[in-house]
Coordinates of C-alpha atoms and ligand atoms in Angstrom, one line a residue:
M1314 CA -4.2 7.2 4.6
C1315 CA -5.7 7.5 7.9
G1316 CA -4.6 6.4 11.5
I1317 CA -5.3 5.4 14.4
V1318 CA -4.2 4.8 18.0
G1319 CA -6.0 4.0 21.1
A1320 CA -5.0 3.4 24.4
V1321 CA -5.7 2.2 28.0
A1322 CA -2.5 2.2 30.6
R1323 CA -1.5 2.8 34.6
R1324 CA 1.2 5.5 32.9
D1325 CA 0.0 8.9 30.8
I1326 CA -0.3 7.6 27.3
V1327 CA -0.3 10.7 25.4
P1328 CA 3.8 10.4 24.6
V1329 CA 2.4 7.0 23.8
L1330 CA -0.5 8.5 21.5
T1331 CA 1.7 11.2 19.4
E1332 CA 5.3 8.8 19.3
G1333 CA 2.0 6.7 17.6
L1334 CA 0.7 8.6 15.3
R1335 CA 4.4 9.1 14.1
R1336 CA 4.7 6.4 13.2
L1337 CA 2.1 6.4 11.5
E1338 CA 3.2 9.7 9.0
Y1339 CA 4.2 7.4 6.2
R1340 CA 0.7 6.4 5.5
G1341 CA 0.1 10.0 4.7
Y1342 CA -2.6 12.4 6.3
D1343 CA -4.1 16.1 5.8
S1344 CA -5.3 16.7 9.3
C1345 CA -4.2 14.7 13.0
G1346 CA -5.3 14.9 16.8
V1347 CA -5.1 13.8 20.0
A1348 CA -8.0 13.5 23.1
V1349 CA -7.8 12.0 26.4
L1350 CA -9.9 12.2 29.6
Q1351 CA -8.2 14.4 31.9
Y1352 CA -9.3 14.2 35.4
G1353 CA -12.7 12.5 33.7
V1354 CA -13.0 15.4 30.9
P1355 CA -12.4 14.9 27.4
R1356 CA -10.3 17.5 25.9
R1357 CA -8.7 17.7 22.5
V1358 CA -6.0 19.3 20.4
R1359 CA -6.0 19.0 16.4
S1360 CA -3.9 20.5 13.8
V1361 CA -3.8 20.8 10.4
E1362 CA -0.2 20.8 10.8
R1363 CA 2.2 17.7 10.5
V1364 CA 2.7 15.7 13.9
A1365 CA 5.3 16.9 15.0
N1366 CA 3.6 20.6 15.6
L1367 CA -0.1 18.7 17.3
A1368 CA 3.0 17.4 20.0
E1369 CA 4.2 20.8 20.7
Q1370 CA 0.5 22.0 21.1
V1371 CA -0.1 19.2 22.9
D1372 CA 3.4 19.9 25.6
H1373 CA 1.9 23.2 25.7
A1374 CA -1.8 22.0 26.2
G1375 CA -0.3 20.1 29.4
L1376 CA -2.5 17.2 28.2
S1377 CA -2.4 13.9 30.2
G1378 CA -4.6 10.9 31.1
T1379 CA -4.7 7.4 31.3
I1380 CA -7.2 6.4 28.1
G1381 CA -7.3 8.0 25.0
V1382 CA -7.4 7.7 21.4
A1383 CA -5.7 9.7 18.5
H1384 CA -5.6 9.9 14.4
T1385 CA -4.3 10.6 11.4
R1386 CA -6.9 12.3 9.1
W1387 CA -6.8 11.4 4.5
A1388 CA -9.6 14.0 3.9
T1389 CA -13.0 12.0 2.3
H1390 CA -15.8 13.6 3.5
G1391 CA -15.0 17.5 4.4
A1392 CA -12.3 19.4 3.5
P1393 CA -8.6 19.1 5.9
V1394 CA -9.6 21.8 8.7
T1395 CA -9.1 21.7 11.9
G1396 CA -12.7 21.6 12.5
N1397 CA -13.5 17.9 10.3
A1398 CA -10.0 16.3 12.0
H1399 CA -10.9 14.1 14.8
P1400 CA -10.9 12.4 17.6
I1401 CA -14.9 14.0 16.8
F1402 CA -17.0 14.4 19.6
S1403 CA -20.2 13.7 20.7
C1404 CA -21.7 16.1 23.4
G1405 CA -18.9 16.0 25.4
E1406 CA -19.5 11.9 26.2
I1407 CA -18.6 10.5 23.4
V1408 CA -15.1 11.1 21.7
L1409 CA -14.0 8.5 18.6
V1410 CA -11.6 8.6 15.8
H1411 CA -12.4 7.0 12.3
N1412 CA -11.0 5.0 9.7
G1413 CA -12.8 4.1 6.6
I1414 CA -16.1 5.9 4.7
I1415 CA -19.1 5.2 6.4
E1416 CA -21.5 5.3 3.0
N1417 CA -25.5 5.7 4.8
H1418 CA -23.9 8.9 6.6
E1419 CA -26.6 11.1 4.3
A1420 CA -30.0 9.4 5.9
L1421 CA -28.4 8.3 9.7
R1422 CA -27.7 12.3 9.7
K1423 CA -30.5 13.2 9.0
E1424 CA -31.8 10.4 11.3
L1425 CA -30.2 12.0 13.9
K1426 CA -30.6 15.6 13.5
T1427 CA -34.9 15.0 14.4
F1428 CA -33.2 13.5 17.5
G1429 CA -31.9 17.1 18.2
Y1430 CA -28.0 16.1 17.5
A1431 CA -25.9 19.7 16.3
F1432 CA -23.0 19.1 13.6
D1433 CA -19.9 20.6 14.3
S1434 CA -18.3 18.8 11.4
E1435 CA -19.1 18.1 7.6
T1436 CA -17.6 14.4 8.0
D1437 CA -19.2 11.1 7.6
T1438 CA -17.6 9.8 11.1
E1439 CA -19.5 12.7 13.4
V1440 CA -22.5 10.2 12.4
I1441 CA -20.6 7.6 14.6
A1442 CA -19.9 9.4 17.6
H1443 CA -23.8 10.4 17.7
L1444 CA -25.6 7.3 17.2
I1445 CA -23.4 6.1 20.0
H1446 CA -24.3 8.7 21.9
H1447 CA -28.3 8.0 21.3
M1448 CA -28.0 4.6 21.5
R1449 CA -26.7 5.0 24.9
K1450 CA -29.7 7.3 26.1
Q1451 CA -32.0 5.2 25.0
D1452 CA -30.0 1.8 27.2
P1453 CA -30.9 2.4 30.4
T1454 CA -27.7 0.0 31.5
R1455 CA -26.0 2.9 29.1
D1456 CA -23.4 0.1 28.8
L1457 CA -20.9 1.6 25.6
L1458 CA -20.1 -2.2 24.8
V1459 CA -23.7 -2.2 23.7
A1460 CA -24.3 0.8 22.7
V1461 CA -21.5 1.0 20.5
R1462 CA -22.9 -2.9 19.1
R1463 CA -26.0 -1.4 18.5
S1464 CA -24.9 1.3 16.4
L1465 CA -22.2 0.2 14.0
R1466 CA -25.2 -2.6 13.0
R1467 CA -26.9 0.5 11.8
L1468 CA -23.8 1.4 9.4
R1469 CA -23.1 0.6 5.8
G1470 CA -19.0 0.2 4.8
A1471 CA -16.0 0.4 6.2
Y1472 CA -14.3 1.3 9.5
A1473 CA -12.4 0.4 12.7
I1474 CA -12.7 2.6 15.4
A1475 CA -11.7 3.2 18.3
V1476 CA -14.0 5.1 21.1
F1477 CA -14.0 5.8 25.2
A1478 CA -16.7 8.1 27.0
K1479 CA -16.6 10.3 29.8
S1480 CA -18.7 8.0 32.0
D1481 CA -16.1 5.1 31.5
P1482 CA -12.8 6.6 32.8
N1483 CA -11.5 3.4 32.5
L1484 CA -12.3 1.4 28.9
V1485 CA -11.5 2.0 25.5
I1486 CA -13.6 0.1 22.7
G1487 CA -11.8 -1.0 19.2
A1488 CA -14.2 -2.7 16.6
R1489 CA -13.8 -3.1 12.4
A1490 CA -15.1 -4.4 9.7
G1491 CA -13.3 -3.8 6.2
S1492 CA -10.5 -1.6 7.9
P1493 CA -7.3 -2.7 9.7
L1494 CA -7.4 -2.6 13.8
V1495 CA -4.8 -4.9 15.8
V1496 CA -4.5 -4.9 19.5
G1497 CA -1.6 -3.8 21.3
L1498 CA -1.3 -6.2 24.5
T1499 CA 1.1 -5.4 27.7
D1500 CA 1.6 -5.5 31.5
R1501 CA 1.2 -2.0 31.9
G1502 CA -1.8 -1.8 29.5
N1503 CA -3.9 -2.1 26.2
Y1504 CA -3.3 -0.5 23.5
L1505 CA -5.1 0.0 19.9
A1506 CA -4.1 0.7 16.4
S1507 CA -4.4 0.6 12.2
D1508 CA -1.2 -0.6 12.1
P1509 CA 1.0 -2.6 14.9
M1510 CA 4.4 -0.5 13.5
A1511 CA 2.5 2.6 15.4
L1512 CA 3.5 0.5 19.0
A1513 CA 7.0 -0.2 18.3
G1514 CA 8.7 0.4 21.0
T1515 CA 5.3 0.0 23.5
A1516 CA 3.3 -4.0 22.4
D1517 CA 5.2 -6.8 20.9
R1518 CA 2.2 -9.2 21.3
F1519 CA -0.4 -8.4 19.1
V1520 CA -3.9 -9.4 18.0
Y1521 CA -5.5 -8.9 15.2
L1522 CA -8.8 -8.2 15.3
E1523 CA -11.4 -10.2 12.3
E1524 CA -14.0 -8.9 11.0
G1525 CA -16.7 -7.6 12.7
D1526 CA -15.1 -7.8 15.7
V1527 CA -15.3 -5.8 19.0
A1528 CA -12.4 -4.9 21.8
V1529 CA -12.9 -3.5 25.3
L1530 CA -9.8 -2.4 26.5
T1531 CA -9.1 -2.0 30.0
C1532 CA -5.4 -2.4 31.8
D1533 CA -6.1 -5.8 32.8
G1534 CA -7.2 -7.5 29.6
V1535 CA -8.7 -7.3 26.6
K1536 CA -12.2 -9.0 25.7
I1537 CA -13.0 -9.1 22.0
V1538 CA -17.0 -10.0 20.6
D1539 CA -17.2 -11.4 17.1
C1540 CA -20.0 -9.3 14.9
G1541 CA -23.0 -11.9 16.6
G1542 CA -22.1 -10.6 20.0
E1543 CA -20.1 -14.1 20.9
A1544 CA -17.0 -13.5 23.4
V1545 CA -14.0 -15.0 20.9
R1546 CA -10.6 -15.8 22.1
R1547 CA -8.3 -14.8 19.3
E1548 CA -4.4 -15.3 18.8
V1549 CA -1.9 -14.2 20.3
Q1550 CA 1.3 -13.3 17.6
T1551 CA 4.8 -12.4 19.4
Q1552 CA 5.7 -9.9 16.9
R1553 CA 8.7 -7.1 17.3
A1554 CA 7.6 -4.0 15.2
S1555 CA 11.2 -3.3 14.0
H1556 CA 12.3 0.3 14.7
H1557 CA 15.7 0.8 12.8
T1558 CA 13.9 0.3 9.9
T1559 CA 12.2 4.0 10.2
E1560 CA 15.2 5.2 10.6
L1561 CA 16.8 7.5 7.1
G1562 CA 20.1 7.4 8.0
P1563 CA 22.6 8.8 5.4
F1564 CA 19.9 9.1 3.2
R1565 CA 17.7 12.9 2.7
H1566 CA 14.6 10.6 1.8
Y1567 CA 13.0 7.5 2.4
M1568 CA 12.7 6.7 -1.2
Q1569 CA 16.2 7.6 -1.7
K1570 CA 16.7 4.5 1.1
E1571 CA 13.9 2.6 -0.4
I1572 CA 15.8 2.1 -3.8
F1573 CA 19.0 1.9 -2.2
E1574 CA 18.5 -1.0 -0.4
Q1575 CA 17.6 -3.0 -3.3
P1576 CA 20.1 -5.5 -3.5
S1577 CA 20.2 -5.8 0.5
V1578 CA 16.3 -6.8 1.0
L1579 CA 16.4 -8.7 -2.8
A1580 CA 19.3 -11.3 -1.8
D1581 CA 17.0 -11.9 1.3
A1582 CA 14.9 -12.8 -1.0
T1583 CA 16.5 -14.8 -3.3
E1584 CA 19.1 -16.6 -1.0
R1585 CA 16.5 -18.2 1.3
V1586 CA 15.4 -19.9 -2.6
Q1587 CA 17.3 -22.6 -3.5
T1588 CA 15.2 -24.7 -5.1
L1589 CA 11.5 -24.3 -7.3
T1590 CA 8.9 -25.9 -4.8
P1591 CA 5.7 -25.1 -4.8
T1592 CA 5.6 -24.6 -0.8
L1593 CA 7.3 -21.0 -0.9
F1594 CA 3.6 -20.1 -1.3
G1595 CA 1.9 -22.5 1.2
A1596 CA 1.7 -26.2 2.3
N1597 CA -1.3 -26.9 0.7
A1598 CA 0.3 -25.5 -2.1
P1599 CA 1.2 -28.6 -3.7
H1600 CA -2.4 -30.0 -4.5
V1601 CA -3.5 -26.5 -5.3
F1602 CA -0.4 -25.9 -8.6
K1603 CA -2.5 -29.7 -9.3
E1604 CA -5.1 -28.0 -10.0
V1605 CA -4.9 -24.7 -11.6
D1606 CA -5.1 -24.2 -15.4
S1607 CA -4.9 -20.7 -15.1
L1608 CA -4.3 -17.5 -13.4
L1609 CA -6.1 -14.0 -12.2
I1610 CA -4.1 -11.3 -10.7
L1611 CA -6.2 -8.7 -9.0
A1612 CA -3.7 -5.9 -7.3
C1613 CA -3.5 -1.7 -8.0
G1614 CA -1.5 0.6 -8.4
T1615 CA 2.4 -0.6 -8.6
S1616 CA 1.0 -3.2 -7.9
Y1617 CA -1.2 -4.0 -10.8
Y1618 CA 2.2 -3.5 -12.8
S1619 CA 4.2 -5.7 -11.5
A1620 CA 1.2 -8.5 -12.3
L1621 CA 0.9 -7.0 -15.6
T1622 CA 5.0 -7.5 -16.3
A1623 CA 5.0 -11.1 -14.8
K1624 CA 1.9 -12.1 -17.4
Y1625 CA 4.4 -12.3 -19.6
W1626 CA 6.4 -14.6 -17.4
F1627 CA 3.6 -16.9 -16.5
E1628 CA 2.7 -17.2 -20.2
S1629 CA 6.1 -17.6 -21.5
I1630 CA 7.5 -19.3 -19.0
A1631 CA 4.7 -21.2 -17.0
R1632 CA 2.2 -21.2 -20.0
L1633 CA -0.1 -20.9 -17.5
P1634 CA -3.2 -18.9 -19.7
T1635 CA -3.0 -15.2 -17.2
Q1636 CA -5.7 -12.4 -16.5
V1637 CA -4.5 -9.4 -15.0
E1638 CA -7.4 -6.3 -13.4
V1639 CA -7.1 -3.7 -11.7
A1640 CA -9.4 -4.7 -8.3
S1641 CA -11.8 -2.0 -8.4
E1642 CA -13.0 -2.7 -11.6
Y1643 CA -12.5 -6.6 -11.1
R1644 CA -15.0 -6.4 -7.8
Y1645 CA -17.6 -4.4 -10.1
R1646 CA -17.8 -6.1 -12.8
E1647 CA -19.6 -10.0 -14.2
S1648 CA -17.3 -12.4 -15.2
V1649 CA -17.4 -15.7 -15.7
V1650 CA -15.6 -18.5 -12.8
N1651 CA -13.7 -20.9 -13.8
P1652 CA -13.1 -23.1 -10.6
R1653 CA -9.7 -24.3 -11.7
T1654 CA -8.2 -20.6 -12.1
L1655 CA -5.9 -20.0 -9.4
V1656 CA -6.9 -15.8 -7.9
V1657 CA -3.6 -14.2 -7.0
V1658 CA -3.5 -11.1 -5.2
V1659 CA -0.8 -8.9 -4.7
S1660 CA -0.4 -5.9 -3.0
Q1661 CA 2.7 -3.7 -0.8
S1662 CA 0.0 -3.2 1.7
G1663 CA -2.6 -6.2 2.4
E1664 CA -5.1 -3.8 3.4
T1665 CA -5.7 -1.5 0.2
A1666 CA -9.2 -1.1 -0.4
D1667 CA -10.2 -2.2 -3.5
T1668 CA -8.1 -5.3 -3.6
L1669 CA -9.3 -7.0 -0.8
A1670 CA -13.0 -5.9 -1.9
A1671 CA -11.4 -8.2 -5.1
L1672 CA -10.6 -11.0 -3.5
R1673 CA -13.7 -11.2 -1.4
H1674 CA -15.5 -10.8 -4.3
A1675 CA -13.8 -13.7 -5.7
Q1676 CA -14.2 -16.2 -3.3
Q1677 CA -17.8 -15.1 -3.2
L1678 CA -17.8 -15.8 -7.1
G1679 CA -17.2 -18.8 -5.9
H1680 CA -13.4 -18.8 -6.4
R1681 CA -11.5 -21.8 -4.7
H1682 CA -8.0 -21.6 -4.9
T1683 CA -6.4 -17.9 -4.1
L1684 CA -3.2 -16.4 -3.0
A1685 CA -2.0 -13.4 -1.5
I1686 CA 1.6 -12.4 -2.4
C1687 CA 2.2 -9.0 0.2
N1688 CA 4.4 -7.6 2.1
V1689 CA 3.0 -7.3 5.7
A1690 CA 3.0 -10.7 7.4
H1691 CA -0.5 -10.5 9.1
S1692 CA -2.0 -8.4 6.6
S1693 CA -6.0 -8.7 5.9
M1694 CA -4.9 -10.3 2.4
M1695 CA -2.7 -12.7 3.7
R1696 CA -5.4 -14.3 6.7
Q1697 CA -8.1 -14.6 3.8
T1698 CA -6.4 -16.2 1.3
D1699 CA -5.5 -20.3 1.6
L1700 CA -1.6 -19.6 0.4
Q1701 CA 0.4 -16.8 0.9
Y1702 CA 3.9 -15.0 -0.4
Q1703 CA 5.8 -12.1 1.9
T1704 CA 7.6 -10.6 0.2
G1705 CA 10.6 -9.2 2.6
A1706 CA 10.3 -6.1 1.8
G1707 CA 10.8 -4.7 5.2
P1708 CA 8.3 -1.6 5.9
E1709 CA 8.4 0.6 2.9
I1710 CA 7.4 4.2 4.2
G1711 CA 8.1 6.8 1.4
V1712 CA 4.5 7.0 -0.5
A1713 CA 5.7 5.7 -4.1
S1714 CA 7.0 1.9 -4.3
T1715 CA 10.3 1.0 -5.2
K1716 CA 11.4 -2.2 -3.4
A1717 CA 8.4 -3.4 -2.8
F1718 CA 7.4 -3.4 -6.4
T1719 CA 11.0 -5.1 -7.2
T1720 CA 10.4 -7.9 -4.9
Q1721 CA 6.9 -8.5 -6.0
L1722 CA 8.2 -9.3 -9.1
V1723 CA 10.7 -11.9 -8.1
A1724 CA 7.8 -13.8 -6.1
L1725 CA 6.5 -13.6 -9.0
F1726 CA 8.8 -14.4 -10.9
L1727 CA 9.6 -17.1 -8.5
L1728 CA 5.5 -18.3 -8.9
A1729 CA 5.8 -18.9 -12.5
A1730 CA 9.1 -20.1 -12.3
T1731 CA 7.6 -22.7 -9.8
F1732 CA 4.5 -23.4 -12.0
A1733 CA 6.9 -24.3 -14.5
Q1734 CA 8.8 -26.7 -12.4
A1735 CA 5.5 -28.2 -11.5
R1736 CA 3.7 -28.5 -14.9
G1737 CA 6.8 -30.3 -16.2
V1738 CA 7.2 -27.4 -18.8
A1739 CA 11.1 -26.6 -17.4
D1740 CA 13.6 -29.1 -17.0
A1741 CA 16.3 -29.1 -14.3
A1742 CA 18.7 -26.9 -16.3
R1743 CA 16.3 -24.4 -16.9
Q1744 CA 15.3 -24.4 -13.5
A1745 CA 19.0 -24.0 -12.5
Q1746 CA 19.9 -21.0 -14.7
W1747 CA 16.8 -19.3 -13.2
L1748 CA 18.1 -19.4 -9.8
E1749 CA 21.0 -18.4 -10.6
Q1750 CA 20.0 -15.1 -12.6
L1751 CA 17.8 -14.8 -8.9
H1752 CA 20.6 -15.0 -7.0
H1753 CA 23.0 -12.7 -9.2
L1754 CA 19.8 -9.9 -9.1
P1755 CA 21.5 -7.8 -6.1
A1756 CA 24.6 -8.0 -7.9
A1757 CA 22.9 -6.7 -11.0
L1758 CA 21.5 -3.9 -8.7
N1759 CA 24.3 -2.7 -7.5
G1760 CA 26.0 -1.7 -10.9
V1761 CA 22.1 0.0 -11.9
L1762 CA 22.6 1.8 -8.7
A1763 CA 26.0 3.1 -10.0
L1764 CA 24.3 5.3 -12.4
E1765 CA 22.9 7.4 -10.1
P1766 CA 25.1 10.7 -11.2
Q1767 CA 23.9 10.0 -14.3
I1768 CA 20.9 10.5 -13.5
I1769 CA 20.7 13.2 -11.9
R1770 CA 22.5 15.6 -14.4
W1771 CA 19.2 14.2 -16.5
A1772 CA 17.1 15.2 -14.0
E1773 CA 18.1 18.0 -14.1
A1774 CA 17.3 18.5 -17.4
F1775 CA 13.5 16.7 -16.8
A1776 CA 12.6 19.0 -14.0
H1777 CA 12.2 22.2 -16.4
Y1778 CA 8.9 20.3 -18.6
E1779 CA 5.3 19.5 -17.5
H1780 CA 5.2 16.7 -19.9
A1781 CA 6.9 12.9 -20.5
L1782 CA 6.1 9.8 -22.5
F1783 CA 7.3 6.4 -21.1
L1784 CA 8.0 4.0 -23.5
G1785 CA 8.6 0.1 -23.5
R1786 CA 7.9 -3.2 -25.4
G1787 CA 7.2 -6.4 -24.5
M1788 CA 7.6 -7.1 -20.5
H1789 CA 9.2 -3.6 -20.5
Y1790 CA 6.1 -2.1 -21.3
P1791 CA 4.7 -2.2 -17.9
I1792 CA 8.6 -1.1 -16.3
A1793 CA 7.0 2.5 -18.7
L1794 CA 4.1 2.1 -16.9
E1795 CA 5.4 2.1 -14.1
G1796 CA 8.4 5.0 -15.3
A1797 CA 5.4 7.3 -15.9
L1798 CA 3.7 6.6 -12.6
K1799 CA 6.5 7.6 -10.5
L1800 CA 7.5 10.7 -12.5
K1801 CA 3.8 12.0 -11.8
E1802 CA 3.6 11.0 -8.4
I1803 CA 6.6 12.8 -6.6
S1804 CA 7.4 15.4 -9.4
Y1805 CA 3.8 15.9 -10.7
V1806 CA 5.3 16.4 -13.9
H1807 CA 2.5 14.5 -15.8
A1808 CA 4.0 11.3 -17.7
E1809 CA 2.1 8.7 -19.9
A1810 CA 3.3 5.4 -20.7
Y1811 CA 2.9 3.9 -24.3
P1812 CA 3.6 0.3 -25.9
A1813 CA 5.6 1.7 -28.0
G1814 CA 4.4 0.1 -31.4
E1815 CA 1.3 2.3 -30.3
L1816 CA 2.4 5.5 -30.6
K1817 CA 1.8 5.8 -34.3
H1818 CA -1.6 5.4 -33.2
G1819 CA -2.7 8.6 -31.6
P1820 CA 0.4 9.6 -29.5
L1821 CA 3.0 10.6 -31.9
A1822 CA 0.6 13.4 -32.1
I1823 CA 1.8 15.4 -29.0
V1824 CA 5.5 14.6 -29.9
T1825 CA 7.7 17.9 -30.2
N1826 CA 11.2 19.2 -29.6
E1827 CA 9.1 20.1 -26.6
M1828 CA 8.8 16.6 -25.2
P1829 CA 11.2 13.7 -23.3
V1830 CA 10.6 10.5 -24.3
V1831 CA 11.8 8.1 -22.3
T1832 CA 12.8 4.6 -24.0
I1833 CA 13.8 1.1 -22.2
V1834 CA 15.9 -0.4 -24.8
P1835 CA 17.0 -4.0 -23.3
N1836 CA 18.9 -6.0 -25.9
D1837 CA 16.2 -7.8 -26.2
A1838 CA 14.2 -10.1 -29.9
L1839 CA 12.1 -6.7 -30.0
I1840 CA 15.2 -4.4 -30.4
E1841 CA 15.1 -3.6 -33.9
K1842 CA 11.3 -3.0 -33.7
L1843 CA 12.1 -1.0 -30.6
K1844 CA 14.8 1.4 -32.7
S1845 CA 12.2 2.4 -35.6
N1846 CA 9.8 3.4 -32.7
M1847 CA 12.6 5.7 -31.5
Q1848 CA 12.9 7.5 -35.3
E1849 CA 9.6 8.0 -35.6
V1850 CA 9.9 9.9 -32.6
R1851 CA 13.2 11.2 -33.7
A1852 CA 11.6 12.9 -36.7
R1853 CA 9.4 14.5 -34.7
G1854 CA 12.2 16.2 -33.0
G1855 CA 10.8 14.0 -30.2
L1856 CA 13.8 14.4 -26.8
L1857 CA 15.2 11.1 -26.6
Y1858 CA 16.0 10.0 -22.8
V1859 CA 17.6 6.4 -23.9
F1860 CA 17.9 3.9 -20.5
A1861 CA 19.6 0.6 -23.1
D1862 CA 21.7 -2.5 -22.2
E1863 CA 25.5 -2.4 -22.4
D1864 CA 25.4 -4.5 -25.7
A1865 CA 22.8 -2.6 -27.2
P1866 CA 23.9 -2.2 -30.5
L1867 CA 22.8 2.0 -30.6
D1868 CA 24.1 4.5 -33.1
D1869 CA 25.3 7.7 -31.1
D1870 CA 22.6 9.8 -33.0
D1871 CA 22.5 13.8 -31.9
G1872 CA 19.9 14.3 -30.1
V1873 CA 19.9 11.1 -27.9
N1874 CA 20.5 10.5 -24.8
V1875 CA 22.1 7.2 -23.5
I1876 CA 22.5 5.6 -20.0
R1877 CA 23.9 2.5 -20.5
L1878 CA 22.9 -0.4 -18.2
P1879 CA 25.1 -3.3 -16.7
A1880 CA 25.1 -6.3 -20.0
H1881 CA 21.9 -8.3 -18.6
D1882 CA 20.0 -10.2 -20.5
G1883 CA 16.8 -13.0 -19.7
P1884 CA 13.5 -12.9 -18.1
L1885 CA 14.7 -11.0 -14.7
S1886 CA 15.9 -7.4 -16.8
P1887 CA 12.2 -5.5 -16.4
I1888 CA 13.5 -5.7 -12.6
L1889 CA 16.9 -3.9 -13.4
H1890 CA 15.3 -1.8 -16.0
V1891 CA 12.7 0.1 -13.8
V1892 CA 15.5 1.2 -11.3
P1893 CA 16.9 3.9 -13.2
L1894 CA 14.0 5.0 -13.6
Q1895 CA 13.1 5.6 -9.8
L1896 CA 15.9 7.0 -9.2
L1897 CA 15.3 9.4 -12.8
A1898 CA 11.6 9.9 -11.0
Y1899 CA 13.3 10.5 -7.1
H1900 CA 16.1 13.4 -8.5
T1901 CA 13.6 15.0 -11.1
A1902 CA 10.8 15.7 -7.6
C1903 CA 14.2 16.8 -5.6
V1904 CA 15.0 19.3 -8.2
R1905 CA 11.7 20.6 -8.4
G1906 CA 10.9 20.4 -4.2
T1907 CA 8.4 18.6 -3.9
D1908 CA 7.6 16.6 -0.9
V1909 CA 9.1 13.7 -2.5
D1910 CA 7.9 11.0 0.7
K1911 CA 4.9 12.2 0.8
P1912 CA 3.5 13.3 -2.1
R1913 CA 0.1 15.8 -2.5
N1914 CA -2.9 14.0 -2.7
L1915 CA -1.6 10.5 -1.9
A1916 CA -1.7 8.0 0.7
K1917 CA 0.9 5.0 1.3
S1918 CA -2.2 2.5 2.2
V1919 CA -5.5 2.7 0.5
T1920 CA -8.4 2.1 2.9
V1921 CA -10.9 3.1 1.4
E1922 CA -13.0 2.8 -1.5
Ligands
LIG2254 C1 2.4 3.1 -5.7 O1 3.9 4.3 -6.0 C2 1.2 3.7 -5.3 N1 1.7 4.5 -4.4 C3 0.3 2.9 -5.4 O2 0.2 3.0 -6.5 C4 0.3 1.5 -4.8 O3 0.8 0.9 -5.2 C5 -1.5 0.9 -4.8 O4 -1.7 2.1 -4.4 C6 -1.3 -0.3 -4.4 O5 -1.1 -0.4 -3.1 P1 -0.9 -2.1 -2.3 O6 0.2 -2.3 -2.6 O7 -0.6 -1.0 -0.9 O8 -2.0 -2.5 -2.7

């Protein structure tokens, strides 16, 4: 989704701005731009092509300067055309980039037109630039900070902004409410970014702005005021934003690299756990765990599917009533609050607007106990919950989530097992068995990844279909949902997932000899039921593509394609079964020639509603 970089330094900041945009590319965007103050004049270059192309244009135009802002835009208001790309100018004086959505932009646009402002773009962002210009004109001191703060008070919606003015050649102002923004500190200048990864190699000391904060950056320092206008000090965090993790290495795409990183990231995530103890989830967890009698898990997309899988674990192994809800639905419905419920938000980025809003909604309703399960340590969700668990997948660049999903599953399984321990529903032998199964996961995953050549052969056939069904039962049903999501996201094949028992209640009507039906067949208690469901498909000529456990009792049958996974039983089976589905989606997309890591219309981190 949109990305921001801003800079004020004692050096030419253009290379930092363009490199920052390159590092934010993975988030998804459809246009980009850079603006600097050069010899006292704001100059900008914008493009609807990739950042590499923008960088060439910037070079060609000879852009340089010591203050500037840059942006990758993911279109919401107005088409992805150059005229709507940021930075946005107001009257050749104010230069601004913005992430988020201004909900009252129409009313503000009307009002600003009455003051004589002409609009050059269809964006909601342009109202902010004009508003700042207008507020500044009204103020005899012409103070940019005063104008920004007065303007922000008029905005409804979510924003992170970076702004500079022609007549203030030494400062850049950043502000946030609802969208993340971080300040990067160095001895030679100060920087802004929507994600610290943008500043890797430039800064390693960061200040995460809080809701409503406004930061004034000069070469020599940073002043922060809170939403009430009071000067505040925010903690400085030293954090080396990792370089190497964005290298592709021998892989064709980041998604493939990230699928193959799963054994090592899962090894890191599981090896550090040798006993089940609530403190894994924060210092206050032992106290909170005692009070909790149920769970409410809020998430979106793939993270929602990890939560759906975990519901089976929470109820079966921890005997804890668990409700899982799509965050964008929960935030707008009337719900009943049980103060003994632990609200868990699950998110790779920790910045997803709907999940963040659902968390705040739950807190406003009176939920006292909250836990974030996130991949990004200092993300908004991690900072707004009383308990935290970092999944440790490392940066995930591909828009389609893979290693972030399996590490979420590990975190959620650990949570379920820890609750089982804390609630006294699992004896020591059972706990030891779970830990052993967790520690065996990386080896088991290597066995599954070795199936790639067989999956590539399937993908060659699969790539010709326009529709597919995915079936699973029990805790593998959410895995079917995730498999279908992966396929549609990156290959654009229309895919739906059903609990296999639901087939006869409707979807069977679309099964013909043109319909591939991917079925997840673990060797568990439901296998005979699943075999009956597969017969229902075969009887209608449907083409079965079955991922079965090695020891699953299946008859060889004409027209049924089977790939056997290394034998594995126990509750962690979903973590193994999702991997071949990731590979199937990946290789199908490769055959179809799509932009695997940056699928159309999608963004890595969805920071707008
Ligand atoms: C996954 O492949 C998707 N790109 C998407 O569904 C994602 O999981 C969703 O937007 C939630 O993101 P989060 O985990 O960062 O909150």
